[in-house]
Tab-separated table of C-alpha atoms in Angstrom:
chain	number	residue	atom	x	y	z
A	1	MET	CA	57.940	47.938	217.127
A	2	ALA	CA	57.261	44.244	216.840
A	3	GLU	CA	54.078	44.409	218.806
A	4	ALA	CA	52.298	42.057	216.449
A	5	SER	CA	50.814	39.623	218.940
A	6	ARG	CA	49.617	42.363	221.299
A	7	ILE	CA	48.045	44.360	218.487
A	8	PHE	CA	46.363	41.226	217.128
A	9	GLN	CA	44.659	40.637	220.462
A	10	THR	CA	43.639	44.247	221.069
A	11	THR	CA	42.495	45.256	217.590
A	12	LEU	CA	41.249	42.017	216.082
A	13	MET	CA	39.998	39.763	218.839
A	14	PRO	CA	37.692	42.318	220.507
A	15	SER	CA	35.966	42.521	217.138
A	16	LEU	CA	35.744	38.759	216.989
A	17	SER	CA	33.878	38.677	220.264
A	18	GLN	CA	31.422	41.181	218.781
A	19	SER	CA	30.668	38.848	215.888
A	20	LEU	CA	33.906	40.024	214.318
A	21	SER	CA	32.519	43.097	212.659
A	22	LEU	CA	35.052	44.007	210.005
A	23	ARG	CA	36.327	47.517	209.553
A	24	LYS	CA	38.483	49.125	206.926
A	25	PRO	CA	41.090	51.697	207.743
A	26	CYS	CA	44.259	49.730	208.233
A	27	SER	CA	47.033	51.107	210.291
A	28	MET	CA	50.707	50.613	210.215
A	29	THR	CA	52.566	48.000	212.259
A	30	ILE	CA	56.161	47.009	212.389
A	31	THR	CA	57.534	43.575	212.340
A	32	GLN	CA	60.788	42.234	211.168
A	33	ARG	CA	62.296	39.076	209.885
A	34	LYS	CA	63.942	36.585	212.019
A	35	THR	CA	67.539	36.487	212.995
A	36	SER	CA	68.374	33.256	214.629
A	37	PRO	CA	67.963	29.653	213.694
A	38	VAL	CA	64.514	28.249	214.146
A	39	ILE	CA	64.088	25.448	216.611
A	40	ILE	CA	61.894	23.222	214.478
A	41	ARG	CA	60.490	23.659	211.010
A	42	CYS	CA	57.265	21.736	210.764
A	43	THR	CA	54.684	20.789	208.206
A	44	ILE	CA	51.540	22.713	207.350
A	45	SER	CA	48.455	22.021	209.425
A	46	THR	CA	46.470	23.258	212.372
A	47	SER	CA	44.523	21.987	215.317
A	48	SER	CA	40.934	22.464	216.463
A	49	SER	CA	37.878	20.986	214.797
A	50	ASP	CA	37.154	24.166	212.825
A	51	THR	CA	40.688	24.198	211.504
A	52	ALA	CA	40.531	20.576	210.464
A	53	LYS	CA	37.307	21.275	208.594
A	54	ALA	CA	38.777	24.330	206.868
A	55	THR	CA	41.983	22.533	205.874
A	56	ALA	CA	40.776	19.192	204.622
A	57	ALA	CA	43.062	19.318	201.592
A	58	PRO	CA	45.922	21.772	202.185
A	59	GLN	CA	47.483	23.066	199.002
A	60	PRO	CA	50.957	24.585	198.698
A	61	ILE	CA	51.054	28.357	198.360
A	62	PRO	CA	51.853	29.126	194.694
A	63	TRP	CA	53.647	32.411	195.380
A	64	GLY	CA	56.634	33.513	197.441
A	65	CYS	CA	60.078	31.925	197.515
A	66	GLU	CA	62.298	29.712	199.580
A	67	ILE	CA	63.364	31.602	202.690
A	68	ASP	CA	67.025	31.808	201.686
A	69	SER	CA	66.439	32.996	198.126
A	70	LEU	CA	68.677	35.921	197.208
A	71	GLU	CA	67.579	36.008	193.574
A	72	ASN	CA	64.081	37.267	194.386
A	73	ALA	CA	65.516	39.557	197.045
A	74	SER	CA	67.762	41.197	194.427
A	75	ALA	CA	64.764	41.643	192.139
A	76	LEU	CA	62.971	43.244	195.077
A	77	GLN	CA	65.821	45.690	195.642
A	78	LYS	CA	65.839	46.681	191.953
A	79	TRP	CA	62.045	47.097	191.895
A	80	LEU	CA	62.104	49.240	195.038
A	81	THR	CA	64.763	51.471	193.510
A	82	ASP	CA	62.795	51.789	190.263
A	83	SER	CA	59.663	52.555	192.322
A	84	GLY	CA	61.135	55.473	194.200
A	85	LEU	CA	63.227	54.042	197.035
A	86	PRO	CA	66.047	56.589	197.463
A	87	PRO	CA	69.708	55.523	197.702
A	88	GLN	CA	70.324	53.602	200.925
A	89	LYS	CA	73.400	53.044	203.048
A	90	MET	CA	72.607	49.334	203.098
A	91	ASP	CA	72.469	46.439	200.634
A	92	LEU	CA	70.450	43.233	200.809
A	93	ARG	CA	72.821	40.277	201.149
A	94	LYS	CA	73.129	36.750	202.488
A	95	VAL	CA	74.149	37.051	206.136
A	96	ASP	CA	75.249	34.898	209.056
A	97	VAL	CA	72.351	35.917	211.319
A	98	GLY	CA	69.161	35.199	209.374
A	99	GLU	CA	69.108	33.995	205.759
A	100	ARG	CA	69.005	37.508	204.298
A	101	GLY	CA	69.672	40.859	205.884
A	102	LEU	CA	70.683	44.457	205.311
A	103	VAL	CA	74.416	45.143	205.371
A	104	ALA	CA	76.064	48.562	205.605
A	105	ASN	CA	77.705	49.708	202.364
A	106	ASN	CA	78.971	52.956	203.937
A	107	ASN	CA	79.998	54.147	207.353
A	108	ILE	CA	76.909	54.654	209.517
A	109	ARG	CA	77.117	56.889	212.568
A	110	LYS	CA	75.423	56.271	215.880
A	111	GLY	CA	72.207	58.309	216.031
A	112	GLU	CA	71.921	58.546	212.236
A	113	LYS	CA	68.510	58.239	210.600
A	114	ILE	CA	68.715	55.632	207.873
A	115	LEU	CA	66.450	53.391	205.771
A	116	PHE	CA	64.010	55.876	204.298
A	117	VAL	CA	60.934	54.146	202.811
A	118	PRO	CA	58.319	56.488	201.287
A	119	PRO	CA	54.603	55.938	202.010
A	120	SER	CA	54.017	54.894	198.383
A	121	LEU	CA	56.024	51.725	199.091
A	122	VAL	CA	54.183	50.849	202.299
A	123	ILE	CA	51.261	48.412	202.447
A	124	SER	CA	48.547	49.605	204.818
A	125	ALA	CA	44.783	49.431	205.167
A	126	ASN	CA	44.576	52.419	202.866
A	127	SER	CA	46.497	50.772	200.020
A	128	GLU	CA	44.852	50.744	196.626
A	129	TRP	CA	43.420	47.363	195.588
A	130	SER	CA	43.972	45.910	192.135
A	131	PHE	CA	40.341	44.775	192.512
A	132	PRO	CA	38.723	47.904	194.017
A	133	GLU	CA	35.364	46.123	194.329
A	134	ALA	CA	36.828	43.629	196.819
A	135	GLY	CA	38.241	46.420	198.940
A	136	GLU	CA	34.922	48.264	198.916
A	137	VAL	CA	33.075	45.166	200.134
A	138	LEU	CA	35.447	44.774	203.092
A	139	LYS	CA	35.037	48.468	203.902
A	140	ARG	CA	31.268	48.108	203.989
A	141	TYR	CA	31.664	45.321	206.540
A	142	ASP	CA	34.049	47.496	208.582
A	143	VAL	CA	36.835	44.874	208.602
A	144	PRO	CA	39.635	45.532	211.138
A	145	ASP	CA	43.165	46.284	209.991
A	146	TRP	CA	44.691	42.850	210.545
A	147	PRO	CA	42.233	40.725	208.524
A	148	LEU	CA	41.931	43.532	205.982
A	149	ILE	CA	45.662	43.580	205.250
A	150	ALA	CA	45.743	39.767	205.303
A	151	THR	CA	42.976	39.641	202.676
A	152	TYR	CA	44.647	42.398	200.644
A	153	LEU	CA	47.943	40.469	200.638
A	154	ILE	CA	46.239	37.300	199.383
A	155	SER	CA	44.341	39.247	196.720
A	156	GLU	CA	47.508	40.868	195.380
A	157	ALA	CA	49.544	37.656	195.636
A	158	SER	CA	46.974	35.738	193.591
A	159	LEU	CA	47.476	38.181	190.692
A	160	MET	CA	51.146	37.160	190.481
A	161	LYS	CA	52.913	39.413	187.918
A	162	SER	CA	49.808	41.550	187.412
A	163	SER	CA	50.082	43.066	190.884
A	164	ARG	CA	52.304	46.077	191.501
A	165	TRP	CA	53.515	44.240	194.628
A	166	SER	CA	54.571	41.094	192.743
A	167	ASN	CA	58.306	41.652	193.312
A	168	TYR	CA	57.723	42.124	197.032
A	169	ILE	CA	55.460	39.088	197.348
A	170	SER	CA	57.913	36.994	195.308
A	171	ALA	CA	60.577	37.763	197.926
A	172	LEU	CA	58.361	36.687	200.830
A	173	PRO	CA	58.778	33.143	202.201
A	174	ARG	CA	56.384	30.598	200.748
A	175	GLN	CA	56.069	29.099	204.219
A	176	PRO	CA	56.823	31.548	207.021
A	177	TYR	CA	58.612	30.304	210.100
A	178	SER	CA	55.559	30.469	212.326
A	179	LEU	CA	53.894	28.362	214.992
A	180	LEU	CA	50.757	28.712	212.850
A	181	TYR	CA	52.269	25.882	210.786
A	182	TRP	CA	52.800	23.550	213.714
A	183	THR	CA	50.296	20.748	214.140
A	184	ARG	CA	48.610	20.190	217.479
A	185	ALA	CA	50.659	17.010	217.851
A	186	GLU	CA	53.876	18.966	217.294
A	187	LEU	CA	52.876	21.621	219.822
A	188	ASP	CA	52.028	18.938	222.356
A	189	ARG	CA	55.221	17.053	221.653
A	190	TYR	CA	57.757	19.874	221.618
A	191	LEU	CA	56.188	22.583	223.778
A	192	GLU	CA	54.315	20.529	226.373
A	193	ALA	CA	56.327	22.019	229.237
A	194	SER	CA	56.218	25.603	227.930
A	195	GLN	CA	53.504	28.204	228.498
A	196	ILE	CA	54.012	29.259	224.865
A	197	ARG	CA	52.106	26.133	223.836
A	198	GLU	CA	48.809	27.517	225.144
A	199	ARG	CA	49.418	30.875	223.499
A	200	ALA	CA	50.258	29.163	220.213
A	201	ILE	CA	47.035	27.133	220.337
A	202	GLU	CA	45.077	30.303	221.127
A	203	ARG	CA	46.684	32.127	218.215
A	204	ILE	CA	45.967	29.286	215.795
A	205	ASN	CA	42.345	29.198	216.930
A	206	ASN	CA	42.071	33.002	216.599
A	207	VAL	CA	43.355	32.952	213.028
A	208	THR	CA	41.086	30.033	212.181
A	209	GLY	CA	38.099	31.799	213.744
A	210	THR	CA	38.893	34.979	211.845
A	211	TYR	CA	38.994	33.138	208.531
A	212	ASN	CA	35.789	31.218	209.272
A	213	ASP	CA	33.990	34.468	210.134
A	214	LEU	CA	35.181	36.205	206.966
A	215	ARG	CA	34.219	33.182	204.880
A	216	ASP	CA	30.740	32.825	206.380
A	217	ARG	CA	29.820	36.494	206.543
A	218	ILE	CA	31.570	37.968	203.498
A	219	PHE	CA	33.384	35.594	201.147
A	220	SER	CA	30.464	33.182	200.718
A	221	LYS	CA	28.199	36.111	199.771
A	222	HIS	CA	30.657	37.444	197.174
A	223	PRO	CA	32.235	34.318	195.596
A	224	ASN	CA	33.068	36.216	192.424
A	225	LEU	CA	35.325	38.572	194.410
A	226	PHE	CA	36.591	36.047	196.977
A	227	PRO	CA	36.755	32.601	195.312
A	228	GLU	CA	37.506	29.786	197.762
A	229	GLU	CA	40.371	28.471	195.650
A	230	VAL	CA	42.197	31.728	196.457
A	231	PHE	CA	40.766	32.797	199.831
A	232	ASN	CA	41.003	29.674	201.972
A	233	MET	CA	42.491	28.548	205.276
A	234	GLU	CA	45.903	27.790	203.786
A	235	THR	CA	46.316	31.214	202.178
A	236	PHE	CA	45.119	32.913	205.359
A	237	ARG	CA	47.581	30.916	207.426
A	238	TRP	CA	50.273	32.174	205.046
A	239	SER	CA	49.142	35.805	205.143
A	240	PHE	CA	48.799	35.901	208.925
A	241	GLY	CA	52.195	34.208	209.225
A	242	ILE	CA	53.612	37.063	207.132
A	243	LEU	CA	51.797	39.688	209.238
A	244	PHE	CA	52.891	38.256	212.584
A	245	SER	CA	56.518	38.202	211.481
A	246	ARG	CA	56.652	41.451	209.453
A	247	LEU	CA	53.833	43.816	210.331
A	248	VAL	CA	55.080	47.030	211.895
A	249	ARG	CA	53.510	49.387	214.408
A	250	LEU	CA	54.448	53.017	213.835
A	251	PRO	CA	54.168	55.012	217.086
A	252	SER	CA	54.238	58.399	215.356
A	253	LEU	CA	51.160	57.431	213.312
A	254	ASP	CA	49.061	56.610	216.380
A	255	GLY	CA	50.295	53.037	216.372
A	256	ARG	CA	48.922	52.261	212.928
A	257	VAL	CA	50.205	49.102	211.316
A	258	ALA	CA	51.767	48.378	207.920
A	259	LEU	CA	54.053	46.141	205.918
A	260	VAL	CA	57.213	48.031	204.998
A	261	PRO	CA	59.093	46.369	202.113
A	262	TRP	CA	62.880	46.647	202.407
A	263	ALA	CA	62.641	47.551	206.096
A	264	ASP	CA	61.297	44.073	206.881
A	265	MET	CA	64.588	42.614	205.669
A	266	LEU	CA	66.229	43.909	208.852
A	267	ASN	CA	67.001	41.177	211.355
A	268	HIS	CA	66.614	41.315	215.121
A	269	SER	CA	69.343	41.657	217.712
A	270	CYS	CA	68.836	41.535	221.475
A	271	ASP	CA	71.664	44.063	221.812
A	272	VAL	CA	69.935	46.966	220.057
A	273	GLU	CA	67.027	49.154	221.135
A	274	THR	CA	66.208	50.997	217.915
A	275	PHE	CA	62.956	50.407	216.026
A	276	LEU	CA	61.119	51.595	212.935
A	277	ASP	CA	58.868	54.648	212.972
A	278	TYR	CA	57.326	57.213	210.665
A	279	ASP	CA	59.342	60.415	210.429
A	280	LYS	CA	56.998	63.380	209.945
A	281	SER	CA	59.757	65.721	208.758
A	282	THR	CA	60.903	63.491	205.873
A	283	LYS	CA	57.501	61.793	205.462
A	284	GLY	CA	58.867	58.274	205.353
A	285	VAL	CA	59.627	55.222	207.502
A	286	VAL	CA	63.070	55.411	209.116
A	287	PHE	CA	64.978	54.185	212.129
A	288	THR	CA	67.692	55.838	214.162
A	289	THR	CA	70.761	53.725	214.846
A	290	ASP	CA	71.922	53.270	218.425
A	291	ARG	CA	75.434	52.180	217.402
A	292	PRO	CA	77.854	52.825	214.522
A	293	TYR	CA	78.324	50.355	211.638
A	294	GLN	CA	81.279	49.814	209.337
A	295	PRO	CA	80.915	48.806	205.665
A	296	GLY	CA	80.215	45.074	205.481
A	297	GLU	CA	78.592	44.879	208.921
A	298	GLN	CA	75.024	43.626	209.216
A	299	VAL	CA	72.627	46.280	210.526
A	300	PHE	CA	70.146	45.162	213.180
A	301	ILE	CA	66.921	46.412	214.674
A	302	SER	CA	64.822	45.454	217.700
A	303	TYR	CA	61.612	43.473	217.312
A	304	GLY	CA	60.698	44.487	220.840
A	305	ARG	CA	61.587	43.514	224.391
A	306	LYS	CA	60.421	39.945	224.039
A	307	SER	CA	61.237	36.654	225.662
A	308	ASN	CA	62.598	33.803	223.560
A	309	GLY	CA	59.159	32.191	223.668
A	310	GLU	CA	57.500	35.327	222.288
A	311	LEU	CA	60.108	35.556	219.515
A	312	LEU	CA	59.420	31.944	218.579
A	313	LEU	CA	55.665	32.527	218.687
A	314	SER	CA	55.668	35.446	216.227
A	315	TYR	CA	58.921	35.199	214.290
A	316	GLY	CA	59.794	31.519	214.331
A	317	PHE	CA	63.297	31.751	215.810
A	318	VAL	CA	64.996	31.576	219.180
A	319	PRO	CA	68.185	33.566	219.943
A	320	ARG	CA	71.216	31.642	221.052
A	321	GLN	CA	71.096	30.657	224.693
A	322	GLY	CA	72.162	33.444	227.015
A	323	THR	CA	72.068	36.243	224.412
A	324	ASN	CA	68.622	37.637	225.254
A	325	PRO	CA	68.690	39.658	228.506
A	326	ARG	CA	64.892	39.895	228.413
A	327	ASP	CA	64.304	36.182	228.213
A	328	SER	CA	61.891	34.806	230.772
A	329	VAL	CA	59.809	31.761	231.548
A	330	GLU	CA	56.336	31.606	233.034
A	331	LEU	CA	56.217	29.804	236.381
A	332	PRO	CA	52.722	28.472	237.210
A	333	LEU	CA	51.619	28.708	240.855
A	334	SER	CA	48.380	27.428	242.374
A	335	LEU	CA	46.564	27.470	245.684
A	336	LYS	CA	46.154	24.038	247.207
A	337	LYS	CA	42.539	22.975	247.384
A	338	SER	CA	43.342	21.150	250.627
A	339	ASP	CA	44.153	24.534	252.223
A	340	LYS	CA	41.683	25.242	255.054
A	341	CYS	CA	41.475	28.860	253.847
A	342	TYR	CA	41.205	28.006	250.141
A	343	GLN	CA	37.877	29.761	249.560
A	344	GLU	CA	38.853	32.817	251.564
A	345	LYS	CA	42.139	33.184	249.692
A	346	LEU	CA	40.406	32.595	246.365
A	347	GLU	CA	37.904	35.376	247.079
A	348	ALA	CA	40.757	37.767	247.926
A	349	LEU	CA	42.451	36.895	244.625
A	350	LYS	CA	39.244	37.305	242.605
A	351	LYS	CA	38.683	40.759	244.096
A	352	ASN	CA	42.023	41.737	242.607
A	353	GLY	CA	41.512	40.147	239.212
A	354	LEU	CA	43.476	36.956	239.901
A	355	SER	CA	42.548	33.283	240.059
A	356	ALA	CA	43.605	30.236	242.064
A	357	SER	CA	46.213	29.441	239.391
A	358	GLN	CA	48.546	32.178	238.154
A	359	CYS	CA	51.695	32.392	236.078
A	360	PHE	CA	54.524	34.772	236.894
A	361	PRO	CA	57.612	35.547	234.777
A	362	LEU	CA	60.977	34.316	235.985
A	363	GLN	CA	64.233	35.752	234.652
A	364	VAL	CA	67.811	34.686	235.216
A	365	THR	CA	68.176	37.773	237.401
A	366	GLY	CA	65.213	36.923	239.635
A	367	TRP	CA	61.440	37.152	239.913
A	368	PRO	CA	58.845	39.902	240.372
A	369	LEU	CA	57.508	41.100	243.728
A	370	GLU	CA	54.049	39.885	242.698
A	371	LEU	CA	55.264	36.284	242.675
A	372	MET	CA	56.563	36.552	246.224
A	373	ALA	CA	53.292	38.106	247.403
A	374	TYR	CA	51.333	35.235	245.826
A	375	ALA	CA	53.627	32.738	247.558
A	376	TYR	CA	53.007	34.449	250.909
A	377	LEU	CA	49.285	34.132	250.349
A	378	ALA	CA	49.537	30.493	249.318
A	379	VAL	CA	51.411	29.428	252.488
A	380	SER	CA	49.816	31.781	255.013
A	381	PRO	CA	47.963	30.090	257.922
A	382	PRO	CA	44.368	30.830	259.053
A	383	SER	CA	45.714	33.094	261.801
A	384	MET	CA	46.804	35.579	259.094
A	385	SER	CA	43.429	35.825	257.338
A	386	GLY	CA	43.386	39.553	258.023
A	387	LYS	CA	46.362	39.911	255.665
A	388	PHE	CA	44.907	37.902	252.755
A	389	GLU	CA	43.531	41.008	251.024
A	390	GLU	CA	46.862	42.828	251.300
A	391	MET	CA	48.772	39.853	249.897
A	392	ALA	CA	46.329	39.410	247.003
A	393	ALA	CA	46.525	43.116	246.133
A	394	ALA	CA	50.323	42.964	246.132
A	395	ALA	CA	50.226	39.837	243.948
A	396	SER	CA	48.098	41.680	241.391
A	397	ASN	CA	50.223	44.844	241.514
A	398	LYS	CA	47.183	46.791	242.678
A	399	SER	CA	48.631	47.622	246.056
A	400	SER	CA	48.407	51.354	246.740
A	401	SER	CA	51.941	51.452	248.150
A	402	ASN	CA	53.543	49.441	245.313
A	403	LYS	CA	56.193	48.429	247.811
A	404	GLU	CA	57.491	44.983	248.577
A	405	ILE	CA	55.571	43.330	251.368
A	406	ARG	CA	57.492	41.089	253.757
A	407	TYR	CA	56.407	38.503	256.275
A	408	PRO	CA	59.610	37.155	257.860
A	409	GLU	CA	57.698	34.386	259.622
A	410	LEU	CA	56.491	33.068	256.230
A	411	GLU	CA	59.647	33.536	254.145
A	412	GLU	CA	61.040	30.035	254.518
A	413	GLN	CA	57.697	28.462	253.607
A	414	ALA	CA	57.207	30.868	250.711
A	415	PHE	CA	60.656	30.115	249.283
A	416	GLN	CA	59.993	26.383	249.624
A	417	PHE	CA	56.657	26.814	247.844
A	418	ILE	CA	58.377	28.576	244.921
A	419	LEU	CA	61.172	25.985	244.879
A	420	ASP	CA	58.700	23.088	244.739
A	421	ASN	CA	56.981	24.670	241.736
A	422	CYS	CA	60.315	25.318	240.012
A	423	GLU	CA	61.339	21.696	240.445
A	424	SER	CA	57.977	20.512	239.150
A	425	SER	CA	58.438	22.598	235.981
A	426	ILE	CA	62.029	21.395	235.572
A	427	SER	CA	60.898	17.776	235.723
A	428	LYS	CA	58.435	18.430	232.871
A	429	TYR	CA	61.125	20.024	230.714
A	430	THR	CA	63.524	17.167	231.416
A	431	LYS	CA	60.931	14.560	230.474
A	432	PHE	CA	59.599	16.184	227.326
A	433	LEU	CA	62.928	17.479	226.055
A	434	GLN	CA	64.403	13.998	226.306
A	435	LEU	CA	61.410	12.564	224.457
A	436	ALA	CA	61.746	15.251	221.776
A	437	VAL	CA	65.485	14.628	221.406
A	438	ASP	CA	64.952	10.871	221.194
A	439	LEU	CA	62.228	11.300	218.591
A	440	CYS	CA	64.222	13.783	216.476
A	441	ASN	CA	67.321	11.581	216.595
A	442	SER	CA	65.253	8.579	215.544
A	443	GLU	CA	63.583	10.394	212.656
A	444	GLN	CA	66.867	11.994	211.577
A	445	ARG	CA	68.567	8.572	211.581
A	446	ILE	CA	65.928	7.241	209.174
A	447	LEU	CA	66.339	10.256	206.889
A	448	PHE	CA	70.146	9.934	206.905
A	449	ARG	CA	69.830	6.239	206.057
A	450	ALA	CA	67.483	7.003	203.164
A	451	GLN	CA	69.856	9.736	201.996
A	452	TYR	CA	72.789	7.281	202.001
A	453	ILE	CA	70.876	4.627	200.048
A	454	LEU	CA	69.594	7.108	197.460
A	455	ARG	CA	73.041	8.586	196.889
A	456	ARG	CA	74.539	5.140	196.372
A	457	LYS	CA	71.777	4.165	193.933
A	458	LEU	CA	72.253	7.388	191.966
A	459	ARG	CA	76.022	6.886	191.931
A	460	ASP	CA	75.610	3.282	190.675
A	461	MET	CA	73.122	4.392	188.032
A	462	LYS	CA	75.518	7.060	186.792
A	463	LYS	CA	78.328	4.507	186.688
A	464	GLY	CA	76.100	2.188	184.678
A	465	GLU	CA	75.244	4.947	182.252
A	466	LEU	CA	78.927	5.749	181.864
A	467	LYS	CA	79.766	2.091	181.156
A	468	ALA	CA	76.989	1.866	178.592
A	469	LEU	CA	78.181	5.058	176.935
A	470	ASN	CA	81.788	3.784	176.796
A	471	LEU	CA	80.594	0.489	175.306
A	472	PHE	CA	78.548	2.366	172.706
A	473	ASP	CA	81.550	4.495	171.784
A	474	SER	CA	83.696	1.370	171.411
A	475	VAL	CA	81.181	-0.302	169.097
A	476	THR	CA	80.852	2.884	167.037
A	477	LYS	CA	84.603	3.169	166.663
A	478	PHE	CA	84.835	-0.535	165.662
A	479	PHE	CA	82.337	-0.131	162.822
A	480	LYS	CA	83.983	3.065	161.690
């Protein structure tokens, strides 16, 4: 369901490489809100020279709400009901996991289909524009689904109360929890040791490149339909932040993507497997529970089998340590250039789509066979050159047998090679985490000190006002 980052790369970025030809029909994608506390909430800004140019004077987004607002969420629930959302077995409430979530108001059985959202309340590439001319222009340029929905969301948001989606947009966060809002300095400071840093930088650059292409090829040619004060880098950062964290992929509709109001209030749990989909029999978006719920219990959904880093990248939160069985970390491995067989091994890797430096996922339960095969190749001596091709194929998972290869004579060296790389990564985490902790503690100390001083000043001012008021009352009584 929450395949947002994968879909972004496969449906949007190929178009970018082809001069980002824009296409219309938007599909439906599923993404949910977050469920766990975010690690860091940072200020608005981006990296890269293009980004800096596009965001010279960032302005706050004038629509949306604070993330924990229940007032706008209640207005959303009423509007959805008035707009045709049938009675649900869940209510929108303040919850322990996530700021807002859906809570059972009736008994819900395991295997029950709940949360019916009709197509009329779903935002997709086919949604009707309040400004039809703008939609027609994007269709003529064949804009892909992602940037099309992002532009549509900005267009409707800018109309405020005039848009039919105003209650939905008012319930969306004004600043999504997204790495799109992290500065390059913050990424370097807090994620230096993590492979997610590179993916975050790539995503920021992709969003920036998408906006720049739309601006240069479409918006600048139709300023009356796409004024820069509305369609700019800041509003696109907001809209893509919303899409990454809420867009839903619906398998039964050929993987089309959409925003599904009400459904996107569901929070993620690593313990559930159920996801949103389009139900052809009832003609609406539903999900089938994989566990029973009692009244008052929060109902959860899965955002996908993602690592903690992937959840942070798209949704801006990290589950509590040890609660995500699919958590993993990328371990970088590299051939040594001093290896006498470096070129020969590199050629074997290239034949199988690999390079001299590769990353492999590590989990608490172990590591993949491909990692071990790469380690064998990295430590193998010249006398085993006849096996280089076999090892490289196994490392790329292109081996015809798909079975684990073993070289007992190399195992000790291979394990040592993996251990050395693990310890190198650990040392980076230790260094940068300590720096981050020291910095955060220092900054927090300053903020706490300022908070203490301001509270005392306000208290003294109020005391002074009270004294003055008492004195005034005394004088008034005297003259009376």
